[in-house]
Coordinates of C-alpha atoms in Angstrom, one line a residue:
X1 CA 0.0 0.0 0.0
X2 CA 1.4 3.4 -0.9
X3 CA 1.8 6.3 1.4
X4 CA -1.1 8.2 -0.4
X5 CA -3.5 5.2 -0.1
X6 CA -2.7 4.9 3.6
X7 CA -3.4 8.5 4.2
X8 CA -6.6 8.2 2.2
X9 CA -7.9 5.3 4.3
X10 CA -7.0 7.0 7.6
X11 CA -8.9 10.1 6.5
X12 CA -11.9 8.0 5.4
X13 CA -11.8 6.1 8.8
X14 CA -11.6 9.5 10.7
X15 CA -14.6 10.8 8.7
X16 CA -16.7 7.7 9.2
X17 CA -15.9 7.8 12.9
X18 CA -17.0 11.4 13.2
X19 CA -20.1 10.5 11.4
X20 CA -21.0 7.7 13.7
X21 CA -20.5 10.2 16.6
X22 CA -22.9 12.6 14.8
X23 CA -25.4 9.8 14.4
X24 CA -25.3 9.0 18.1
X25 CA -25.8 12.5 19.0
X26 CA -28.8 12.8 16.6
X27 CA -30.4 9.6 18.0
X28 CA -30.1 11.0 21.5
X29 CA -31.7 14.2 20.5
X30 CA -34.5 12.4 18.6
X31 CA -35.2 10.2 21.6
X32 CA -35.4 13.2 23.8
X33 CA -37.8 14.9 21.5
X34 CA -40.0 11.9 21.1
X35 CA -40.2 11.6 24.9
X36 CA -41.1 15.2 25.2
X37 CA -43.8 14.7 22.6
X38 CA -45.1 11.7 24.6
X39 CA -45.3 14.0 27.7
X40 CA -47.4 16.5 25.8
X41 CA -49.6 13.6 24.5
X42 CA -50.1 12.2 28.0
X43 CA -51.1 15.7 29.3
X44 CA -53.7 16.0 26.7
X45 CA -55.0 12.6 27.5
X46 CA -55.3 13.3 31.1
X47 CA -57.3 16.5 30.3
X48 CA -59.7 14.2 28.5
X49 CA -59.8 11.9 31.4
X50 CA -60.6 14.7 33.8
X51 CA -63.4 15.7 31.6
X52 CA -64.8 12.2 31.7
X53 CA -64.6 12.1 35.4
X54 CA -66.7 15.2 35.7
X55 CA -69.4 13.7 33.4
X56 CA -72.7 12.8 35.0
X57 CA -73.7 10.5 32.1
X58 CA -72.9 6.7 32.6
X59 CA -73.5 5.8 29.0
X60 CA -70.3 4.4 27.7
X61 CA -70.7 6.0 24.3
X62 CA -71.0 9.4 25.9
X63 CA -68.0 8.8 28.0
X64 CA -65.8 8.0 25.1
X65 CA -66.4 11.3 23.4
X66 CA -63.9 13.6 25.4
X67 CA -61.0 11.2 24.6
X68 CA -62.1 10.8 21.0
X69 CA -62.4 14.6 20.6
X70 CA -58.8 15.0 21.9
X71 CA -57.6 12.2 19.6
X72 CA -59.3 13.8 16.6
X73 CA -57.6 17.1 17.4
X74 CA -54.2 15.4 17.5
X75 CA -54.9 13.5 14.3
X76 CA -56.0 16.5 12.4
X77 CA -52.9 18.5 13.5
X78 CA -50.4 15.8 12.8
X79 CA -52.1 14.3 9.7
X80 CA -52.8 11.0 11.3
X81 CA -55.7 8.7 11.6
X82 CA -57.7 9.3 14.9
X83 CA -57.2 5.7 15.9
X84 CA -53.4 6.1 15.6
X85 CA -53.5 9.3 17.6
X86 CA -55.7 7.5 20.3
X87 CA -53.0 4.7 20.4
X88 CA -50.2 7.2 20.9
X89 CA -52.1 9.0 23.6
X90 CA -52.7 5.7 25.4
X91 CA -49.2 4.7 25.2
X92 CA -48.1 8.1 26.4
X93 CA -50.2 8.0 29.5
X94 CA -49.1 4.5 30.3
X95 CA -45.3 5.2 30.0
X96 CA -45.3 8.5 31.8
X97 CA -47.6 7.2 34.5
X98 CA -46.7 3.6 35.2
X99 CA -43.1 3.4 34.0
X100 CA -41.3 6.4 35.4
X101 CA -37.8 5.0 35.2
X102 CA -38.2 3.9 31.6
X103 CA -39.6 7.3 30.7
X104 CA -36.7 9.1 32.4
X105 CA -34.2 6.9 30.5
X106 CA -36.1 7.9 27.2
X107 CA -36.0 11.5 28.1
X108 CA -32.3 11.4 28.7
X109 CA -31.8 9.9 25.2
X110 CA -30.6 6.5 26.6
X111 CA -33.3 4.4 24.9
X112 CA -35.3 4.9 21.8
X113 CA -39.0 4.9 21.1
X114 CA -38.8 1.3 19.8
X115 CA -37.3 0.3 23.1
X116 CA -40.3 2.0 24.9
X117 CA -42.7 0.1 22.6
X118 CA -41.2 -3.2 23.7
X119 CA -41.4 -2.3 27.2
X120 CA -45.1 -1.5 26.9
X121 CA -45.8 -4.5 24.9
X122 CA -44.3 -7.0 27.3
X123 CA -45.9 -5.3 30.3
X124 CA -49.5 -5.0 28.8
X125 CA -50.7 -7.8 31.0
X126 CA -49.4 -6.4 34.2
X127 CA -52.3 -4.8 36.1
X128 CA -50.9 -4.5 39.6
X129 CA -49.2 -1.1 40.4
X130 CA -46.5 -2.8 42.4
X131 CA -45.8 -5.4 39.7
X132 CA -45.4 -2.5 37.1
X133 CA -43.0 -0.7 39.3
X134 CA -40.8 -3.8 39.8
X135 CA -40.8 -4.5 36.0
X136 CA -40.0 -0.9 35.2
X137 CA -37.0 -0.8 37.6
X138 CA -35.5 -4.1 36.2
X139 CA -36.4 -3.7 32.5
X140 CA -34.8 -0.3 32.0
X141 CA -31.3 -1.6 32.8
X142 CA -31.6 -4.2 30.0
X143 CA -33.2 -1.7 27.5
X144 CA -30.2 0.6 27.8
X145 CA -27.7 -2.1 26.6
X146 CA -29.8 -4.2 24.1
X147 CA -31.4 -3.6 20.8
X148 CA -35.2 -3.5 20.7
X149 CA -35.4 -7.0 19.1
X150 CA -33.3 -8.6 21.8
X151 CA -35.1 -6.6 24.5
X152 CA -38.4 -8.3 23.6
X153 CA -37.4 -11.7 25.1
X154 CA -35.8 -10.2 28.2
X155 CA -38.7 -7.9 28.8
X156 CA -41.2 -10.7 28.6
X157 CA -39.2 -12.7 31.2
X158 CA -39.0 -9.6 33.5
X159 CA -42.7 -9.0 33.1
X160 CA -43.3 -12.6 34.0
X161 CA -41.2 -12.4 37.0
X162 CA -43.3 -9.5 38.2
X163 CA -46.7 -11.2 37.7
X164 CA -48.5 -12.0 40.9
X165 CA -50.0 -15.2 39.5
X166 CA -47.6 -17.9 38.0
X167 CA -47.5 -18.6 34.2
X168 CA -48.8 -22.1 34.9
X169 CA -51.9 -20.7 36.6
X170 CA -52.5 -18.3 33.6
X171 CA -51.6 -20.9 31.0
X172 CA -54.2 -23.2 32.3
X173 CA -56.8 -20.5 32.1
X174 CA -55.6 -19.5 28.6
X175 CA -55.3 -23.0 27.3
X176 CA -58.9 -23.6 27.9
X177 CA -59.7 -20.9 25.2
X178 CA -57.7 -22.8 22.4
X179 CA -59.7 -22.8 19.3
X180 CA -59.7 -22.8 15.5
X181 CA -61.7 -20.0 13.7
X182 CA -62.8 -19.6 10.1
X183 CA -63.2 -16.0 8.6
X184 CA -64.7 -15.7 5.1
X185 CA -62.8 -13.0 3.0
X186 CA -63.4 -11.6 -0.3
X187 CA -62.8 -13.1 -3.8
X188 CA -63.5 -16.7 -2.7
X189 CA -60.8 -16.9 0.0
X190 CA -61.1 -17.6 3.8
X191 CA -58.8 -17.3 6.8
X192 CA -58.2 -20.2 9.1
X193 CA -56.8 -19.0 12.4
X194 CA -55.8 -21.3 15.3
X195 CA -55.0 -20.2 18.8
X196 CA -52.6 -22.7 20.2
X197 CA -50.0 -23.2 23.0
X198 CA -46.7 -21.3 21.8
X199 CA -44.7 -24.6 21.6
X200 CA -47.1 -26.3 19.1
X201 CA -47.6 -23.0 17.1
X202 CA -43.9 -22.4 16.7
X203 CA -43.3 -26.1 15.9
X204 CA -45.9 -26.0 13.2
X205 CA -44.7 -22.9 11.5
X206 CA -41.1 -24.0 11.7
X207 CA -41.8 -27.4 10.1
X208 CA -43.8 -25.8 7.3
X209 CA -40.9 -23.4 6.6
X210 CA -38.4 -26.3 6.5
X211 CA -40.6 -28.3 4.1
X212 CA -41.2 -25.3 1.8
X213 CA -37.5 -24.7 1.5
X214 CA -36.7 -28.4 0.9
X215 CA -39.3 -28.6 -1.8
X216 CA -38.0 -25.4 -3.5
X217 CA -34.4 -26.9 -3.3
X218 CA -35.6 -30.1 -4.9
X219 CA -37.4 -28.3 -7.7
X220 CA -34.4 -26.3 -8.4
X221 CA -32.4 -29.5 -8.8
X222 CA -30.2 -29.1 -5.7
X223 CA -29.8 -30.6 -2.3
X224 CA -29.0 -28.7 0.9
X225 CA -25.2 -29.1 0.0
X226 CA -25.7 -27.8 -3.6
X227 CA -25.4 -31.1 -5.3
X228 CA -27.8 -32.1 -8.1
X229 CA -30.7 -34.2 -7.2
X230 CA -31.9 -35.1 -10.7
X231 CA -29.8 -35.1 -13.7
X232 CA -32.2 -36.4 -16.5
X233 CA -35.1 -34.3 -15.9
X234 CA -35.3 -30.5 -16.0
X235 CA -35.8 -28.6 -12.8
X236 CA -39.4 -28.0 -12.0
X237 CA -40.7 -24.6 -13.0
X238 CA -42.5 -23.6 -9.8
X239 CA -43.3 -20.0 -9.4
X240 CA -44.7 -20.2 -6.0
X241 CA -43.2 -18.1 -3.2
X242 CA -42.2 -19.8 0.1
X243 CA -45.4 -18.2 1.7
X244 CA -47.5 -19.8 -1.0
X245 CA -45.8 -23.1 -0.7
X246 CA -46.1 -23.0 3.1
X247 CA -49.9 -22.4 2.8
X248 CA -50.3 -25.2 0.4
X249 CA -48.3 -27.6 2.5
X250 CA -50.5 -26.6 5.5
X251 CA -53.6 -27.6 3.5
X252 CA -52.1 -30.7 2.2
X253 CA -51.1 -32.0 5.6
X254 CA -54.4 -31.2 7.3
X255 CA -56.4 -32.8 4.6
X256 CA -54.2 -35.7 3.6
X257 CA -51.6 -36.0 6.4
X258 CA -48.9 -36.2 3.7
X259 CA -47.6 -33.3 1.8
X260 CA -48.6 -33.5 -1.9
X261 CA -46.4 -32.4 -4.8
X262 CA -43.6 -34.1 -2.9
X263 CA -41.3 -36.0 -5.3
X264 CA -39.1 -37.2 -2.3
X265 CA -42.0 -38.8 -0.3
X266 CA -42.6 -42.5 -0.6
X267 CA -44.9 -44.9 0.9
X268 CA -43.1 -44.4 4.2
X269 CA -43.8 -40.7 4.3
X270 CA -40.2 -40.0 3.8
X271 CA -38.7 -36.8 2.2
X272 CA -40.6 -33.7 3.3
X273 CA -42.8 -35.8 5.6
X274 CA -39.7 -36.8 7.6
X275 CA -38.7 -33.2 8.1
X276 CA -39.1 -32.4 11.9
X277 CA -39.4 -28.9 13.3
X278 CA -36.6 -27.6 15.4
X279 CA -37.9 -26.1 18.7
X280 CA -35.3 -25.2 21.4
X281 CA -36.9 -25.1 24.9
X282 CA -34.7 -24.4 27.9
X283 CA -36.2 -25.7 31.1
X284 CA -34.8 -25.0 34.7
X285 CA -33.9 -28.1 36.6
X286 CA -36.1 -27.1 39.5
X287 CA -39.1 -26.9 37.0
X288 CA -38.3 -30.4 35.8
X289 CA -38.1 -31.7 39.3
X290 CA -41.5 -30.1 40.0
X291 CA -40.0 -28.1 42.9
X292 CA -40.7 -24.7 41.3
X293 CA -43.1 -22.9 38.9
X294 CA -40.3 -21.1 36.9
X295 CA -41.4 -21.0 33.2
X296 CA -39.2 -22.5 30.4
X297 CA -37.9 -20.4 27.5
X298 CA -38.8 -21.1 23.9
X299 CA -35.7 -20.0 22.0
X300 CA -35.9 -16.5 23.6
X301 CA -39.2 -15.8 21.8
X302 CA -41.8 -16.6 24.5
X303 CA -42.3 -18.4 27.8
X304 CA -43.7 -22.0 28.1
X305 CA -45.7 -23.1 31.1
X306 CA -44.0 -25.6 33.4
X307 CA -46.3 -28.5 32.9
X308 CA -45.9 -28.4 29.1
X309 CA -42.1 -28.1 29.5
X310 CA -42.0 -31.2 31.8
X311 CA -44.1 -33.1 29.2
X312 CA -41.7 -32.0 26.4
X313 CA -38.7 -33.2 28.4
X314 CA -40.4 -36.4 29.2
X315 CA -41.1 -37.4 25.6
X316 CA -37.9 -36.0 24.0
X317 CA -35.5 -38.5 22.6
X318 CA -32.6 -36.7 24.5
X319 CA -32.0 -33.5 26.2
X320 CA -29.2 -31.3 27.2
X321 CA -28.2 -30.4 30.7
X322 CA -27.0 -26.7 30.8
X323 CA -25.0 -25.2 33.5
X324 CA -25.1 -21.3 33.8
X325 CA -22.9 -18.9 35.7
X326 CA -24.8 -18.0 38.9
X327 CA -24.4 -14.3 38.4
X328 CA -24.2 -13.5 34.6
X329 CA -26.5 -16.4 33.5
X330 CA -23.9 -17.2 30.7
X331 CA -23.9 -20.8 29.6
X332 CA -20.6 -22.4 30.8
X333 CA -21.1 -26.0 30.2
X334 CA -23.4 -28.5 28.6
X335 CA -23.6 -32.2 28.9
X336 CA -25.9 -35.1 28.0
X337 CA -26.4 -38.5 29.3
X338 CA -25.8 -39.9 25.8
X339 CA -23.0 -37.6 24.5
X340 CA -23.5 -36.8 20.9
X341 CA -22.2 -33.5 19.0
X342 CA -21.3 -32.2 22.5
X343 CA -19.6 -28.9 21.3
X344 CA -22.5 -28.0 18.9
X345 CA -25.1 -28.5 21.6
X346 CA -23.0 -26.3 23.9
X347 CA -22.7 -23.6 21.4
X348 CA -26.3 -23.7 20.5
X349 CA -27.3 -23.4 24.1
X350 CA -24.8 -20.6 24.8
X351 CA -25.5 -18.5 21.6
X352 CA -29.3 -19.1 20.9
X353 CA -28.9 -16.6 17.9
X354 CA -26.3 -15.0 15.6
X355 CA -23.7 -13.3 17.8
X356 CA -23.3 -10.1 15.7
X357 CA -24.5 -7.2 17.8
X358 CA -28.2 -7.0 17.7
X359 CA -28.9 -9.9 15.4
X360 CA -31.5 -12.4 16.4
X361 CA -31.4 -15.0 13.8
X362 CA -31.7 -18.4 15.5
X363 CA -28.8 -20.8 15.7
X364 CA -30.3 -23.5 13.5
X365 CA -30.2 -21.0 10.7
X366 CA -26.5 -19.8 11.4
X367 CA -23.1 -21.1 10.7
X368 CA -20.7 -22.1 13.5
X369 CA -17.7 -19.8 12.7
X370 CA -14.1 -20.1 13.9
X371 CA -13.4 -16.5 15.4
X372 CA -9.7 -17.2 14.4
X373 CA -9.7 -19.1 11.2
X374 CA -8.8 -22.8 11.5
X375 CA -6.6 -22.2 8.5
X376 CA -4.5 -19.8 10.6
X377 CA -4.4 -22.3 13.5
X378 CA -7.6 -21.3 15.2
X379 CA -8.8 -24.2 17.4
X380 CA -12.2 -26.0 17.2
X381 CA -13.0 -25.0 20.7
X382 CA -15.9 -23.2 22.4
X383 CA -13.7 -20.2 23.1
X384 CA -12.9 -19.9 19.3
X385 CA -16.4 -20.6 17.9
X386 CA -19.6 -18.6 17.6
X387 CA -22.9 -18.8 15.6
X388 CA -23.1 -16.2 12.8
X389 CA -25.8 -15.9 10.3
X390 CA -24.8 -15.9 6.5
X391 CA -25.1 -12.1 6.4
X392 CA -22.8 -11.4 9.3
X393 CA -20.5 -14.4 8.5
X394 CA -19.8 -12.7 5.1
X395 CA -19.4 -9.4 6.7
X396 CA -16.6 -10.7 9.0
X397 CA -14.6 -12.3 6.2
X398 CA -15.3 -9.7 3.5
X399 CA -14.9 -6.4 5.2
X400 CA -12.7 -4.7 7.8
X401 CA -15.0 -5.7 10.7
X402 CA -13.2 -8.1 13.1
X403 CA -14.0 -10.0 16.2
X404 CA -12.4 -11.3 19.3
X405 CA -13.4 -13.6 22.0
X406 CA -13.0 -12.2 25.5
X407 CA -14.0 -15.3 27.5
X408 CA -17.2 -16.7 28.8
X409 CA -18.6 -16.4 25.2
X410 CA -18.4 -12.6 25.1
X411 CA -17.4 -11.3 21.7
X412 CA -15.9 -7.9 21.0
X413 CA -16.5 -6.7 17.5
X414 CA -14.4 -3.9 16.0
X415 CA -15.8 -1.7 13.1
X416 CA -13.7 -0.4 10.2
X417 CA -13.7 3.1 12.1
X418 CA -12.1 1.4 15.2
X419 CA -15.2 1.5 17.4
X420 CA -15.8 -1.4 19.7
X421 CA -19.2 -3.2 20.3
X422 CA -19.5 -6.0 22.9
X423 CA -22.1 -8.8 22.5
X424 CA -22.7 -11.0 25.4
X425 CA -24.4 -14.5 25.4
X426 CA -28.0 -14.1 26.1
X427 CA -28.1 -16.6 29.0
X428 CA -31.5 -17.8 29.8
X429 CA -34.6 -15.6 29.7
X430 CA -36.1 -17.1 32.8
X431 CA -33.3 -15.8 35.2
X432 CA -34.1 -12.1 35.2
X433 CA -32.0 -11.3 38.2
X434 CA -29.0 -12.6 36.4
X435 CA -30.0 -10.6 33.3
X436 CA -30.3 -7.5 35.3
X437 CA -27.0 -8.0 36.9
X438 CA -25.5 -8.4 33.4
X439 CA -27.2 -5.3 32.0
X440 CA -26.0 -3.1 35.1
X441 CA -22.5 -4.6 34.6
X442 CA -22.6 -3.6 30.9
X443 CA -23.8 -0.1 31.6
X444 CA -20.9 0.5 34.1
X445 CA -18.5 -0.9 31.6
X446 CA -19.8 1.5 28.8
X447 CA -19.7 4.4 31.2
X448 CA -16.2 3.7 32.2

């Protein structure tokens, strides 16, 4: 590299670094303005509520008018629908009144509007004031160090921790409402909706997705490894999207029990019919033993009631025993009574998703990457391996982004401008005390 090229690269890196600093400043200012806007909306909403309290009429339609009138005023001024304006007013009243610590963090520019939306969404089933206060105090520490997407799972766990009734009690009530509904639509179409336990719903959707991709690969004339599956016949010209194939497979399996249009399926329902859904459920040992009602974690997406978790563990062909750090919640060891692919299982339990900052692509859709390339002497060991999705795997190898392992599964990414970003293993979502400690530790580290 010539001296001029080196100087140009240095100048570009400096300009990019300055641009990042400017973006951070802009985002903080935007968050502060959005929080101030929420405070104004909340005040307008409280004026409407005060008007409602002074009304003598008990007719519900009459009592809606003050709030609807205020929402219409906001909608007209901001060129919004009045329903959108009403939703914004409701959220503003909730965050400023029920979540003072989250609102203070937002007002200081430490969290974004999307973070606040995730906090409100996870806490929408909390009705007790003390429970909301506990949740508010704990969730803000995580919100300040995580992306909105990753915050979602943590917030759900922290809201669950604050619930006065256990998940098992609430699941038993909710499970009694499971149903399938049919809604007729226009143009000869109908919508078939099922309300199911989360484990079953995610398993069904995941299996349909795998089958749709396998069918598209077969019709394109390739296997999962890029090899040709049929050489004499031309690939099938199937113009359907993955969504369309998923819907067709859904109908086929419910009506016939075997996916149709399946060139791989034989009399033994092989091929697509043999594809099994991948659903990772993490269950605390005390829950398995029946000595606690701590919920299980469905791949960081939602919580699973203890009774369903015990049934899943009891019927599983094998299951991993995961040991976590008592303070950070980081997965430090995994074993199985019948050892098989030990290292892969440990990494899957530790990482849960792609380990680039903010990415939530689940591990079964990621590659296991050597942090230090094997070709350069990097060992095939948990301290040199991490899951990366294809997008971030390519970024690591094809750009000036770099990554180092700092121990306990902590990755330190360095951008082309020299900025460092730390990504910590998610731990387990049903240990909110550990997550809170991790969030506070990360905030102190960032401040220092």
